[in-house]
mmCIF file of C-alpha atoms in Angstrom:
data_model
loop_
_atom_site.group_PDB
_atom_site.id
_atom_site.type_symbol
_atom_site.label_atom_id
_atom_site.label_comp_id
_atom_site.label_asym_id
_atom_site.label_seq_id
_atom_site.Cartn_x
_atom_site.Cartn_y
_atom_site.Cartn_z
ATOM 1 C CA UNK Y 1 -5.595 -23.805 8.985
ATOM 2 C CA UNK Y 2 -2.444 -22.661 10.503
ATOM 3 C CA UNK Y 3 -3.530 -18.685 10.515
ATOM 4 C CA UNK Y 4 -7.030 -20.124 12.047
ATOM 5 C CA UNK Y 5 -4.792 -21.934 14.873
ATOM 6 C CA UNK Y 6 -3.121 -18.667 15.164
ATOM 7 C CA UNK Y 7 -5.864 -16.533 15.898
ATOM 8 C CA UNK Y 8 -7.810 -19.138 18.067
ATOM 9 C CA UNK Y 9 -4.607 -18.876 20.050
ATOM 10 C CA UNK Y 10 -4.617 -14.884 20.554
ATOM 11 C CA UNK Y 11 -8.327 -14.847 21.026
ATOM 12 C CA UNK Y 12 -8.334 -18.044 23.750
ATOM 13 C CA UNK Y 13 -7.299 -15.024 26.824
ATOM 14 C CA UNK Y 14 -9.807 -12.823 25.603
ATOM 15 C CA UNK Y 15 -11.730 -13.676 29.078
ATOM 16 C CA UNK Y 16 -14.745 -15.884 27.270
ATOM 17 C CA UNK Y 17 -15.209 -14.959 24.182
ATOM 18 C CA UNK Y 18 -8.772 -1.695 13.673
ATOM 19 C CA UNK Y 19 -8.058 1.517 14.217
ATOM 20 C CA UNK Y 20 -6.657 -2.292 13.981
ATOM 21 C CA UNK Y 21 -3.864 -0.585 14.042
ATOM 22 C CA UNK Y 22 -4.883 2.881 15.045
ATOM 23 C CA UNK Y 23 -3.955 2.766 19.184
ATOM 24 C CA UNK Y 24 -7.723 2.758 19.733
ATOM 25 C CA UNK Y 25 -7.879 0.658 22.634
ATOM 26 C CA UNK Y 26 -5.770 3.691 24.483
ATOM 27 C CA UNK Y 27 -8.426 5.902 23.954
ATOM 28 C CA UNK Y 28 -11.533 3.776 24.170
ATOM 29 C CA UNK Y 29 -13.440 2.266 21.889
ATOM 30 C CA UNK Y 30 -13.651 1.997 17.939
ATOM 31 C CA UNK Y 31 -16.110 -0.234 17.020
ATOM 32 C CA UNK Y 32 -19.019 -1.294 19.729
ATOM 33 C CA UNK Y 33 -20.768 -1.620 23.141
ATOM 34 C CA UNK Y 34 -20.621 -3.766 26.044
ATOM 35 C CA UNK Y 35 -24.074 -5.175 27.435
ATOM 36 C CA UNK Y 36 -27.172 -7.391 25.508
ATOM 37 C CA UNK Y 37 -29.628 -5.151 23.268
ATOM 38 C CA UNK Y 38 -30.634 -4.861 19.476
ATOM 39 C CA UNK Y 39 -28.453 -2.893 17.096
ATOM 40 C CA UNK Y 40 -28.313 -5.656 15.173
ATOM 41 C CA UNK Y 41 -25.954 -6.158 12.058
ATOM 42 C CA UNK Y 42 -27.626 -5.174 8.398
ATOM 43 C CA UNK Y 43 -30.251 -7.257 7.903
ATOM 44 C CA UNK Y 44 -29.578 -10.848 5.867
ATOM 45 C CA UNK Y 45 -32.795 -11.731 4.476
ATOM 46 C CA UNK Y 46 -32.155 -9.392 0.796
ATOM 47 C CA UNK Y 47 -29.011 -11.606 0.200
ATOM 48 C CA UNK Y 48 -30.483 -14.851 1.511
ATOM 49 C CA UNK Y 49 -27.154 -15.840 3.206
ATOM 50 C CA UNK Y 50 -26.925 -17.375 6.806
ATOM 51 C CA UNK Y 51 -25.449 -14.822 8.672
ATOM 52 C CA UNK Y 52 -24.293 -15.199 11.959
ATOM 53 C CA UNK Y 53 -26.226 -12.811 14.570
ATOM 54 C CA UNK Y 54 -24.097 -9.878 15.681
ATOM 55 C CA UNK Y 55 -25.718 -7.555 18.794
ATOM 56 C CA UNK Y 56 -23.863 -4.965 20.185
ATOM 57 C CA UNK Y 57 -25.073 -3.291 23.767
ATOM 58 C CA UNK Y 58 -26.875 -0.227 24.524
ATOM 59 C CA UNK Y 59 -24.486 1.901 25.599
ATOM 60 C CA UNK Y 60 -22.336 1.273 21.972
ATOM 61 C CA UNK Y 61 -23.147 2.660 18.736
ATOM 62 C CA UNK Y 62 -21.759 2.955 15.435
ATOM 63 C CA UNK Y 63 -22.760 5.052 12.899
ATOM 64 C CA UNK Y 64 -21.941 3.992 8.996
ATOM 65 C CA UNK Y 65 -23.090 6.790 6.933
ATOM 66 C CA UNK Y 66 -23.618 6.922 2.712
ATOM 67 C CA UNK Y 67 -25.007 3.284 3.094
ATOM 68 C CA UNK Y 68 -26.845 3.397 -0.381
ATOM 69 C CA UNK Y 69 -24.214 3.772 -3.754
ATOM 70 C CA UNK Y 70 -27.590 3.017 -6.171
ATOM 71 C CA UNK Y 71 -25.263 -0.030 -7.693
ATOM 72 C CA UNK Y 72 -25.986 -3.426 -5.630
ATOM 73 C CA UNK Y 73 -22.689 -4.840 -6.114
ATOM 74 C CA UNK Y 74 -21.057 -1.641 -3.962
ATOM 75 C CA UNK Y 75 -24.106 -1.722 -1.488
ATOM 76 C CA UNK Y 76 -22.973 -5.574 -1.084
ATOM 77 C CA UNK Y 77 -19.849 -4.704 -0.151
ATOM 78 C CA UNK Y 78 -20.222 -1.418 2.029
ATOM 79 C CA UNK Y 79 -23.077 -3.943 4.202
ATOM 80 C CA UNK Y 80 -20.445 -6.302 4.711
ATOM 81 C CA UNK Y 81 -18.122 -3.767 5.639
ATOM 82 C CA UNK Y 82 -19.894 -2.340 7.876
ATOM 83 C CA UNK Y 83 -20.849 -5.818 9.680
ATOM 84 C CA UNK Y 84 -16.549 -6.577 9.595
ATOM 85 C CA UNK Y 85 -16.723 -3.350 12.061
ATOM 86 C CA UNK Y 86 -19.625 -4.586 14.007
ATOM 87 C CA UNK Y 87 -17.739 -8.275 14.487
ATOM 88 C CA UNK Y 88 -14.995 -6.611 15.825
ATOM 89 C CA UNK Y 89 -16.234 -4.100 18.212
ATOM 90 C CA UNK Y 90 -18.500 -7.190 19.360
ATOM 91 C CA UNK Y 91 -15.715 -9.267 20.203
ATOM 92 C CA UNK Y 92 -14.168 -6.507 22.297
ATOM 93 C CA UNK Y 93 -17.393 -5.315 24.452
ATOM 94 C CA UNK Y 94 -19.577 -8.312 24.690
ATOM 95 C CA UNK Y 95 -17.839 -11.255 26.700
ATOM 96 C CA UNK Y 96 -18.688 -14.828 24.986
ATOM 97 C CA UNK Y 97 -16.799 -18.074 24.470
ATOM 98 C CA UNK Y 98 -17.115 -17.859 20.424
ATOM 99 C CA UNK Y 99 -17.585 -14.360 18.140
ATOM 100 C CA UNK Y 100 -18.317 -16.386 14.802
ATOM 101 C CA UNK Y 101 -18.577 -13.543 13.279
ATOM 102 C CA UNK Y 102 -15.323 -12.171 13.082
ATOM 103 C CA UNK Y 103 -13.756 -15.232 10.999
ATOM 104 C CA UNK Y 104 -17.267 -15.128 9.126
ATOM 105 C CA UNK Y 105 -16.119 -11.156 7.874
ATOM 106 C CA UNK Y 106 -12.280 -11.181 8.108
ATOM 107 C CA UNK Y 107 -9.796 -13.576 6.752
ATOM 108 C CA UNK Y 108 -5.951 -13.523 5.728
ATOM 109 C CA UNK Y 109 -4.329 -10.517 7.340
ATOM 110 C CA UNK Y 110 -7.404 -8.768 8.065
ATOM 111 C CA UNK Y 111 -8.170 -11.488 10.835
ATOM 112 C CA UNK Y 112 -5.115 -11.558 12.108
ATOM 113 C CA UNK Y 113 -4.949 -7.912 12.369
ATOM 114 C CA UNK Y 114 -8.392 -7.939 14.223
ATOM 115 C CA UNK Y 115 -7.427 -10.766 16.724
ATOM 116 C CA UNK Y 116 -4.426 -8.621 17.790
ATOM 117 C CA UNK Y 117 -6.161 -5.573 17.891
ATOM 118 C CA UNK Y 118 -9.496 -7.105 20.036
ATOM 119 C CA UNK Y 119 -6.270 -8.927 22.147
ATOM 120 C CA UNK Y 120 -5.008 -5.835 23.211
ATOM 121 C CA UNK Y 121 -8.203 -4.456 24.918
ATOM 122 C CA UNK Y 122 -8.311 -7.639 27.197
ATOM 123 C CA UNK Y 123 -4.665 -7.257 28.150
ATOM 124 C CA UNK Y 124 -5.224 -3.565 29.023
ATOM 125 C CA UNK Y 125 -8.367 -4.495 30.613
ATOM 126 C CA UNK Y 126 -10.051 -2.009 28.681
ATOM 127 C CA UNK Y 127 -13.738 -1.987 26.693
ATOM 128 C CA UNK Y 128 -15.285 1.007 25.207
ATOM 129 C CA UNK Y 129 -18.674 3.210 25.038
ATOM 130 C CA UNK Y 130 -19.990 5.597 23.508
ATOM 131 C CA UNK Y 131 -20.475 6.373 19.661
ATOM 132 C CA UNK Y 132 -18.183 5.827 16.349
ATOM 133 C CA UNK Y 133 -19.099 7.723 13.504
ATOM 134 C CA UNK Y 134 -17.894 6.166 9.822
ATOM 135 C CA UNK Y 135 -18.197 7.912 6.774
ATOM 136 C CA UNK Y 136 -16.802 9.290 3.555
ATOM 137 C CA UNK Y 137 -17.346 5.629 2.828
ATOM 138 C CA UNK Y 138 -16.150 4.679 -1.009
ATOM 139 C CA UNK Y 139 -16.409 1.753 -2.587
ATOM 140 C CA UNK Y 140 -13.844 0.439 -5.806
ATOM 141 C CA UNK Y 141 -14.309 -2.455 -7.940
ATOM 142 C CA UNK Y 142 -11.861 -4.436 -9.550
ATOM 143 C CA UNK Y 143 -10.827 -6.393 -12.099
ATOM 144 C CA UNK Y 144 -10.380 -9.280 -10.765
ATOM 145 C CA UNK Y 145 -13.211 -9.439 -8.866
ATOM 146 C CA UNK Y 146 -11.629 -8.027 -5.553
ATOM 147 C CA UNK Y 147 -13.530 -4.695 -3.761
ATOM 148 C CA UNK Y 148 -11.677 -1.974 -2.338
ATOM 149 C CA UNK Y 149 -13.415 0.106 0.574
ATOM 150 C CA UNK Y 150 -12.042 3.101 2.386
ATOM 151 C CA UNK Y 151 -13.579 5.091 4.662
ATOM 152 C CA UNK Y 152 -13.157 7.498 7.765
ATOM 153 C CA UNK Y 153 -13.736 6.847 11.492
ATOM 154 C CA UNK Y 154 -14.330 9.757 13.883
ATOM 155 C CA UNK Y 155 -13.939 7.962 17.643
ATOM 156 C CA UNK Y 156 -14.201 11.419 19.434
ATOM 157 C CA UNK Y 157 -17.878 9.937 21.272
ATOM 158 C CA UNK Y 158 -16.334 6.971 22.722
ATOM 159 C CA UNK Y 159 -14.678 6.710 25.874
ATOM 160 C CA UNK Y 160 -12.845 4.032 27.819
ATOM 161 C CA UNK Y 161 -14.512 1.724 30.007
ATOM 162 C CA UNK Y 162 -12.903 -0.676 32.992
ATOM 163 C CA UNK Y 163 -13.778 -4.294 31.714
ATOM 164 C CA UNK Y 164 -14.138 -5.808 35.615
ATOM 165 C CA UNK Y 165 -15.514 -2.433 37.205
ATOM 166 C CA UNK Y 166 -17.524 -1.249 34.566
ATOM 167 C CA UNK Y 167 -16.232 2.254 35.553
ATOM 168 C CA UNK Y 168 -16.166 4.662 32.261
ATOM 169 C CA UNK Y 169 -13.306 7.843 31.874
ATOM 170 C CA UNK Y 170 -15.267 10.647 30.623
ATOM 171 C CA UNK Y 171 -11.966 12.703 31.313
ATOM 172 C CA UNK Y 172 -10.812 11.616 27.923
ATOM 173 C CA UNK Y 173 -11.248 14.156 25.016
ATOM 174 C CA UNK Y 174 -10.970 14.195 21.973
ATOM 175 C CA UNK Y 175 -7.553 14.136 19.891
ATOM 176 C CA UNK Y 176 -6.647 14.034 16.133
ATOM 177 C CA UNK Y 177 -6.254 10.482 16.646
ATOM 178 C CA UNK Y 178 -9.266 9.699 16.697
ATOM 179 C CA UNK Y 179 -9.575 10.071 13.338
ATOM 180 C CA UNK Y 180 -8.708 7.257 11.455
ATOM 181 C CA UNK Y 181 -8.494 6.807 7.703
ATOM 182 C CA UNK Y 182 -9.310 3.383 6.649
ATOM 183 C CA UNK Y 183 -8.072 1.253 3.301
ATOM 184 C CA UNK Y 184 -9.582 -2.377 3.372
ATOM 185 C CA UNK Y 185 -9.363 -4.955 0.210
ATOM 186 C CA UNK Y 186 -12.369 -7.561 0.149
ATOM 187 C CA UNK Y 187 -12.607 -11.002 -1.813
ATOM 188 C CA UNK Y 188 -16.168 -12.695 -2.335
ATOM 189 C CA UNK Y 189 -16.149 -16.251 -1.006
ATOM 190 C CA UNK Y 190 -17.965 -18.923 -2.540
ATOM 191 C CA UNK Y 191 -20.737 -18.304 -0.007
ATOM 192 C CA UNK Y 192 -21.372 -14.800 -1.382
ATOM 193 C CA UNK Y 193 -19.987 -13.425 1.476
ATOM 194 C CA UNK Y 194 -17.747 -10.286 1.353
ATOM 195 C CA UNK Y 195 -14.730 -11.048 3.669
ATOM 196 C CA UNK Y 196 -11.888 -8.186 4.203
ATOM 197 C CA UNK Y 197 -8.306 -9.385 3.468
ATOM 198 C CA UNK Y 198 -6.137 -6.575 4.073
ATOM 199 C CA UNK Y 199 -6.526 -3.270 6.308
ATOM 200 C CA UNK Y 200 -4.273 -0.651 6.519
ATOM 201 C CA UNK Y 201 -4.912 2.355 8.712
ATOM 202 C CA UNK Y 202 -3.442 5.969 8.857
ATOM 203 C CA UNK Y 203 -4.189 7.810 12.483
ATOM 204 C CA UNK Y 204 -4.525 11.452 12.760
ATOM 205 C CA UNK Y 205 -5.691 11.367 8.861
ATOM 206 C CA UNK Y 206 -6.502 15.566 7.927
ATOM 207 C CA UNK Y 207 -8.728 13.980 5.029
ATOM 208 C CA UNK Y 208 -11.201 12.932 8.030
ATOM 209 C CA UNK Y 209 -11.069 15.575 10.189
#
């Protein structure tokens, strides 16, 4: 209750509503778009959960490539993934009073780390476009039950974008980093949900470039 309180306190200035840690919001844009069309989360129905919608706009697109491991349990866990990434580039380019999705796909330090890291584009005034490519995607069971995913992010297609004007910087290019190698631990709630618990993030990674 008390980390919920905590992040409904750093998202409340968001204006209406990873890397988390990787600076991203100085260069642009990790994870997503900033108007109203499809490019809709992975689908739901396979899973039969109730999944809360997630749309990012137009002009935003990520790309999650090796989406298919052949074993369902690791295909479970890289969709999930993948819609963590979604829920958080949502809640940075599409302006609404709730993002359900983000607390429905992060939890623990993971949510905390994505409420800062979605904070900081409102207080620069910043959004993103453009296009985020993630792959070398890999996917680790454990023991106890626990899933470890880690995965690259190339950012060198996105660009930053004025939140009031609209205006976008194509001047930007592309730097090492953009390049962003990703470590994430997910626990299965009782739901069936896969919800990330812990990131950790290493910028300028030469295993992604």
């Amino acid at each position: 209750a008390a980390l919920t309180a905590a992040v409904t306190l750093l998202l409340s200035g968001c204006g209406g509503s990873d890397s988390e840690d990787s600076g991203k919001d100085e260069i642009a844009g990790a994870d997503t778009g900033a108007s109203a069309s499809a490019s809709p989360s992975p689908s739901a129905s396979a899973d039969g959960v109730d999944r809360p919608e997630i749309k990012l706009p137009s002009d935003v697109k990520n790309v999650f490539e090796g989406g298919s491991t052949g074993d369902p349990v690791k295909d479970a866990v890289l969709a999930d993934n993948e819609r963590r990434v979604n829920s958080i580039d949502e809640a940075i380019v599409v302006d609404a009073e709730k993002h359900p999705a983000l607390e429905f796909y992060s939890k623990d330090a993971a949510l905390m780390s994505a409420a800062t890291y979605i904070k900081s584009f409102y207080d620069n005034n910043r959004s993103f476009t453009g296009e985020t490519r993630y792959y070398d995607r890999e996917v680790t069971l454990a023991k106890d039950g626990s899933a470890t995913v880690t995965y690259c992010m190339d950012a060198t297609g996105t660009y930053p974008k004025d939140r009031k004007t609209g205006k976008v910087d194509r001047s930007v290019t592309g730097s090492p980093s953009d390049y962003v190698f990703y470590n994430t631990r997910l626990e299965k709630n009782a739901e069936g949900v896969w919800q990330t618990t812990s990131v950790s993030s290493t910028e300028a990674a030469e295993r992604c470039m």
